[in-house]
Short mmCIF file of N, CA and C in Angstrom, two decimals:
data_model
loop_
_atom_site.label_atom_id
_atom_site.label_comp_id
_atom_site.label_asym_id
_atom_site.label_seq_id
_atom_site.Cartn_x
_atom_site.Cartn_y
_atom_site.Cartn_z
N LEU A 1 2.84 -21.55 -2.08
CA LEU A 1 3.73 -20.43 -1.85
C LEU A 1 4.86 -20.81 -0.90
N PHE A 2 4.55 -21.47 0.22
CA PHE A 2 5.58 -21.78 1.19
C PHE A 2 6.36 -23.03 0.82
N ASP A 3 5.89 -23.78 -0.19
CA ASP A 3 6.60 -24.96 -0.64
C ASP A 3 7.50 -24.67 -1.84
N THR A 4 7.49 -23.44 -2.31
CA THR A 4 8.30 -23.06 -3.46
C THR A 4 9.38 -22.09 -3.01
N PRO A 5 10.42 -21.91 -3.82
CA PRO A 5 11.45 -20.93 -3.44
C PRO A 5 10.80 -19.56 -3.26
N PRO A 6 11.27 -18.78 -2.29
CA PRO A 6 10.63 -17.49 -2.03
C PRO A 6 10.84 -16.53 -3.20
N PRO A 7 9.84 -15.72 -3.49
CA PRO A 7 10.01 -14.71 -4.54
C PRO A 7 11.12 -13.75 -4.16
N SER A 8 11.82 -13.25 -5.17
CA SER A 8 12.95 -12.38 -4.87
C SER A 8 12.56 -10.93 -4.72
N ASP A 9 11.37 -10.56 -5.10
CA ASP A 9 10.94 -9.19 -4.89
C ASP A 9 9.44 -9.10 -4.70
N TRP A 10 8.99 -7.90 -4.32
CA TRP A 10 7.60 -7.69 -3.97
C TRP A 10 6.68 -7.94 -5.16
N CYS A 11 7.08 -7.55 -6.36
CA CYS A 11 6.23 -7.74 -7.53
C CYS A 11 5.99 -9.22 -7.79
N GLN A 12 7.02 -10.04 -7.61
CA GLN A 12 6.85 -11.48 -7.78
C GLN A 12 5.88 -12.03 -6.73
N LEU A 13 5.98 -11.52 -5.53
CA LEU A 13 5.09 -11.97 -4.46
C LEU A 13 3.64 -11.62 -4.79
N CYS A 14 3.42 -10.44 -5.32
CA CYS A 14 2.06 -10.04 -5.69
C CYS A 14 1.53 -10.89 -6.83
N LYS A 15 2.39 -11.30 -7.74
CA LYS A 15 1.97 -12.21 -8.81
C LYS A 15 1.60 -13.57 -8.22
N ALA A 16 2.39 -14.04 -7.26
CA ALA A 16 2.09 -15.31 -6.60
C ALA A 16 0.75 -15.24 -5.87
N ALA A 17 0.39 -14.04 -5.42
CA ALA A 17 -0.86 -13.85 -4.68
C ALA A 17 -2.09 -14.10 -5.56
N GLN A 18 -1.92 -14.15 -6.85
CA GLN A 18 -3.04 -14.39 -7.74
C GLN A 18 -3.37 -15.88 -7.88
N ALA A 19 -2.54 -16.74 -7.32
CA ALA A 19 -2.80 -18.18 -7.37
C ALA A 19 -4.05 -18.50 -6.56
N PRO A 20 -4.83 -19.47 -7.01
CA PRO A 20 -6.09 -19.77 -6.30
C PRO A 20 -5.89 -20.26 -4.87
N ASN A 21 -4.74 -20.83 -4.55
CA ASN A 21 -4.53 -21.34 -3.19
C ASN A 21 -3.82 -20.34 -2.29
N PHE A 22 -3.63 -19.11 -2.74
CA PHE A 22 -2.85 -18.13 -1.97
C PHE A 22 -3.53 -17.76 -0.65
N ILE A 23 -4.80 -17.41 -0.69
CA ILE A 23 -5.51 -17.00 0.54
C ILE A 23 -5.56 -18.15 1.54
N PRO A 24 -5.91 -19.38 1.13
CA PRO A 24 -5.86 -20.48 2.10
C PRO A 24 -4.47 -20.68 2.71
N LEU A 25 -3.42 -20.46 1.93
CA LEU A 25 -2.07 -20.58 2.48
C LEU A 25 -1.82 -19.51 3.55
N LEU A 26 -2.27 -18.30 3.29
CA LEU A 26 -2.10 -17.23 4.28
C LEU A 26 -2.86 -17.54 5.56
N LEU A 27 -4.08 -18.05 5.39
CA LEU A 27 -4.90 -18.35 6.55
C LEU A 27 -4.32 -19.47 7.40
N ARG A 28 -3.61 -20.38 6.77
CA ARG A 28 -2.99 -21.49 7.50
C ARG A 28 -1.58 -21.16 7.99
N TYR A 29 -1.03 -20.02 7.58
CA TYR A 29 0.35 -19.70 7.95
C TYR A 29 0.49 -19.54 9.46
N ASN A 30 1.48 -20.18 10.01
CA ASN A 30 1.77 -20.08 11.44
C ASN A 30 3.00 -19.19 11.62
N PRO A 31 2.83 -17.98 12.14
CA PRO A 31 3.99 -17.09 12.29
C PRO A 31 5.07 -17.66 13.20
N ASN A 32 4.71 -18.62 14.05
CA ASN A 32 5.73 -19.25 14.90
C ASN A 32 6.68 -20.12 14.10
N SER A 33 6.32 -20.43 12.86
CA SER A 33 7.20 -21.23 12.01
C SER A 33 8.22 -20.36 11.27
N MET A 34 8.12 -19.04 11.42
CA MET A 34 9.04 -18.13 10.74
C MET A 34 10.44 -18.31 11.32
N SER A 35 11.35 -18.75 10.49
CA SER A 35 12.72 -18.98 10.95
C SER A 35 13.43 -17.65 11.18
N PRO A 36 14.48 -17.64 12.00
CA PRO A 36 15.27 -16.42 12.16
C PRO A 36 15.81 -15.91 10.83
N PHE A 37 16.17 -16.83 9.92
CA PHE A 37 16.67 -16.43 8.60
C PHE A 37 15.60 -15.66 7.84
N LEU A 38 14.36 -16.20 7.80
CA LEU A 38 13.27 -15.54 7.09
C LEU A 38 12.92 -14.22 7.76
N PHE A 39 12.89 -14.20 9.09
CA PHE A 39 12.61 -12.97 9.83
C PHE A 39 13.62 -11.89 9.42
N ASN A 40 14.91 -12.23 9.46
CA ASN A 40 15.95 -11.26 9.09
C ASN A 40 15.82 -10.83 7.64
N ARG A 41 15.46 -11.75 6.77
CA ARG A 41 15.33 -11.41 5.35
C ARG A 41 14.18 -10.43 5.14
N ILE A 42 13.05 -10.67 5.79
CA ILE A 42 11.91 -9.74 5.67
C ILE A 42 12.30 -8.36 6.19
N VAL A 43 12.94 -8.34 7.35
CA VAL A 43 13.32 -7.06 7.94
C VAL A 43 14.32 -6.32 7.06
N THR A 44 15.37 -7.02 6.62
CA THR A 44 16.42 -6.31 5.88
C THR A 44 16.02 -5.99 4.44
N GLU A 45 15.31 -6.90 3.78
CA GLU A 45 15.01 -6.69 2.37
C GLU A 45 13.72 -5.90 2.12
N PHE A 46 12.85 -5.83 3.11
CA PHE A 46 11.59 -5.10 2.92
C PHE A 46 11.40 -4.01 3.97
N LEU A 47 11.28 -4.40 5.22
CA LEU A 47 10.87 -3.45 6.25
C LEU A 47 11.89 -2.35 6.51
N ASN A 48 13.16 -2.62 6.35
CA ASN A 48 14.19 -1.60 6.59
C ASN A 48 14.38 -0.66 5.40
N ARG A 49 13.76 -0.96 4.29
CA ARG A 49 13.90 -0.09 3.12
C ARG A 49 13.18 1.23 3.36
N ALA A 50 13.81 2.30 2.99
CA ALA A 50 13.22 3.62 3.18
C ALA A 50 11.90 3.77 2.43
N ASP A 51 11.75 3.07 1.32
CA ASP A 51 10.54 3.21 0.52
C ASP A 51 9.45 2.20 0.90
N PHE A 52 9.67 1.42 1.96
CA PHE A 52 8.65 0.45 2.37
C PHE A 52 7.64 1.11 3.28
N SER A 53 6.40 1.15 2.83
CA SER A 53 5.28 1.60 3.66
C SER A 53 4.01 1.01 3.07
N VAL A 54 3.02 0.86 3.91
CA VAL A 54 1.74 0.35 3.43
C VAL A 54 1.17 1.31 2.39
N ALA A 55 1.30 2.60 2.64
CA ALA A 55 0.77 3.60 1.70
C ALA A 55 1.44 3.48 0.33
N ALA A 56 2.75 3.28 0.32
CA ALA A 56 3.47 3.16 -0.96
C ALA A 56 2.99 1.94 -1.73
N TYR A 57 2.82 0.81 -1.03
CA TYR A 57 2.38 -0.39 -1.71
C TYR A 57 0.89 -0.35 -2.04
N SER A 58 0.10 0.35 -1.26
CA SER A 58 -1.32 0.51 -1.57
C SER A 58 -1.51 1.32 -2.84
N SER A 59 -0.56 2.23 -3.11
CA SER A 59 -0.67 3.03 -4.33
C SER A 59 -0.42 2.18 -5.58
N ILE A 60 0.24 1.04 -5.42
CA ILE A 60 0.45 0.13 -6.55
C ILE A 60 -0.87 -0.54 -6.88
N ASN A 61 -1.48 -1.16 -5.90
CA ASN A 61 -2.82 -1.73 -6.01
C ASN A 61 -3.27 -2.13 -4.61
N PRO A 62 -4.57 -2.30 -4.40
CA PRO A 62 -5.08 -2.61 -3.06
C PRO A 62 -4.51 -3.91 -2.49
N LEU A 63 -4.30 -4.91 -3.33
CA LEU A 63 -3.75 -6.18 -2.85
C LEU A 63 -2.35 -5.98 -2.27
N SER A 64 -1.55 -5.18 -2.93
CA SER A 64 -0.19 -4.94 -2.44
C SER A 64 -0.20 -4.31 -1.05
N GLY A 65 -1.09 -3.35 -0.85
CA GLY A 65 -1.19 -2.70 0.46
C GLY A 65 -1.64 -3.66 1.54
N ARG A 66 -2.62 -4.51 1.22
CA ARG A 66 -3.09 -5.49 2.20
C ARG A 66 -2.02 -6.52 2.50
N LEU A 67 -1.29 -6.93 1.47
CA LEU A 67 -0.22 -7.89 1.68
C LEU A 67 0.90 -7.28 2.52
N ALA A 68 1.22 -6.03 2.29
CA ALA A 68 2.23 -5.35 3.10
C ALA A 68 1.79 -5.30 4.56
N ARG A 69 0.52 -4.98 4.79
CA ARG A 69 -0.01 -4.92 6.17
C ARG A 69 0.06 -6.30 6.82
N TRP A 70 -0.25 -7.36 6.07
CA TRP A 70 -0.19 -8.73 6.60
C TRP A 70 1.25 -9.10 6.96
N VAL A 71 2.19 -8.78 6.08
CA VAL A 71 3.60 -9.09 6.35
C VAL A 71 4.06 -8.37 7.61
N ILE A 72 3.70 -7.11 7.74
CA ILE A 72 4.08 -6.34 8.94
C ILE A 72 3.48 -6.98 10.18
N SER A 73 2.21 -7.37 10.14
CA SER A 73 1.58 -7.93 11.34
C SER A 73 2.21 -9.27 11.71
N GLN A 74 2.51 -10.12 10.73
CA GLN A 74 3.14 -11.40 11.03
C GLN A 74 4.54 -11.20 11.60
N THR A 75 5.26 -10.24 11.05
CA THR A 75 6.62 -9.98 11.52
C THR A 75 6.61 -9.36 12.91
N ARG A 76 5.66 -8.46 13.16
CA ARG A 76 5.53 -7.88 14.52
C ARG A 76 5.25 -8.98 15.54
N TYR A 77 4.33 -9.87 15.19
CA TYR A 77 3.99 -10.97 16.10
C TYR A 77 5.23 -11.82 16.37
N ARG A 78 5.94 -12.18 15.31
CA ARG A 78 7.12 -13.03 15.48
C ARG A 78 8.20 -12.30 16.30
N ALA A 79 8.37 -11.02 16.08
CA ALA A 79 9.34 -10.24 16.86
C ALA A 79 8.97 -10.27 18.34
N HIS A 80 7.68 -10.13 18.62
CA HIS A 80 7.22 -10.16 20.02
C HIS A 80 7.52 -11.52 20.64
N VAL A 81 7.23 -12.59 19.91
CA VAL A 81 7.50 -13.94 20.43
C VAL A 81 8.99 -14.13 20.65
N LEU A 82 9.80 -13.68 19.71
CA LEU A 82 11.25 -13.84 19.84
C LEU A 82 11.80 -13.06 21.03
N LYS A 83 11.18 -11.93 21.35
CA LYS A 83 11.64 -11.13 22.48
C LYS A 83 11.18 -11.67 23.82
N THR A 84 10.01 -12.31 23.85
CA THR A 84 9.42 -12.68 25.13
C THR A 84 9.45 -14.17 25.46
N ALA A 85 9.58 -15.02 24.47
CA ALA A 85 9.57 -16.47 24.74
C ALA A 85 10.88 -16.87 25.40
N PRO A 86 10.82 -17.59 26.51
CA PRO A 86 12.05 -17.93 27.23
C PRO A 86 12.96 -18.90 26.48
N THR A 87 12.41 -19.69 25.56
CA THR A 87 13.25 -20.67 24.86
C THR A 87 13.60 -20.26 23.45
N VAL A 88 13.10 -19.11 23.00
CA VAL A 88 13.38 -18.63 21.65
C VAL A 88 14.02 -17.27 21.77
N HIS A 89 15.02 -17.01 20.97
CA HIS A 89 15.73 -15.74 21.08
C HIS A 89 15.74 -15.00 19.76
N MET A 90 15.65 -13.68 19.85
CA MET A 90 15.74 -12.81 18.69
C MET A 90 17.12 -13.00 18.08
N PRO A 91 17.20 -13.13 16.74
CA PRO A 91 18.51 -13.25 16.12
C PRO A 91 19.40 -12.07 16.49
N ARG A 92 20.66 -12.34 16.67
CA ARG A 92 21.63 -11.31 17.09
C ARG A 92 21.56 -10.11 16.15
N GLY A 93 21.37 -8.94 16.73
CA GLY A 93 21.34 -7.70 15.97
C GLY A 93 20.04 -7.43 15.24
N ALA A 94 19.05 -8.29 15.38
CA ALA A 94 17.79 -8.10 14.65
C ALA A 94 16.81 -7.27 15.47
N SER A 95 16.17 -6.36 14.82
CA SER A 95 15.09 -5.60 15.43
C SER A 95 14.25 -5.02 14.31
N LEU A 96 12.98 -4.73 14.62
CA LEU A 96 12.12 -4.14 13.61
C LEU A 96 12.35 -2.65 13.57
N PRO A 97 12.29 -2.07 12.39
CA PRO A 97 12.43 -0.62 12.30
C PRO A 97 11.27 0.09 12.99
N ALA A 98 11.50 1.26 13.50
CA ALA A 98 10.49 1.98 14.27
C ALA A 98 9.22 2.24 13.46
N HIS A 99 9.33 2.44 12.16
CA HIS A 99 8.14 2.78 11.37
C HIS A 99 7.19 1.60 11.18
N VAL A 100 7.60 0.38 11.53
CA VAL A 100 6.67 -0.75 11.45
C VAL A 100 6.27 -1.26 12.82
N MET A 101 6.81 -0.70 13.89
CA MET A 101 6.42 -1.09 15.24
C MET A 101 5.17 -0.41 15.59
#
């Protein structure tokens, strides 16, 4: 998953989640490796959308809801690190929307 071009939408990501190596990739994912570009992309393309919520994605299927919750937790962690680490800075103008904090 992380060695291939990123999926362009949530449905593609859920399809990628069916790969046999998907769970091991998630377990090995280091949120500190999330680049400012990826952080901003997640925030702007998913988390800032009015229709983005765990409940909305859970209604699609249980995997989608769990994946949404995982994305939110990884992004929250990375936002915290970007705000508090003395050598790493939050990208200019980036912040998480209140509904995912």
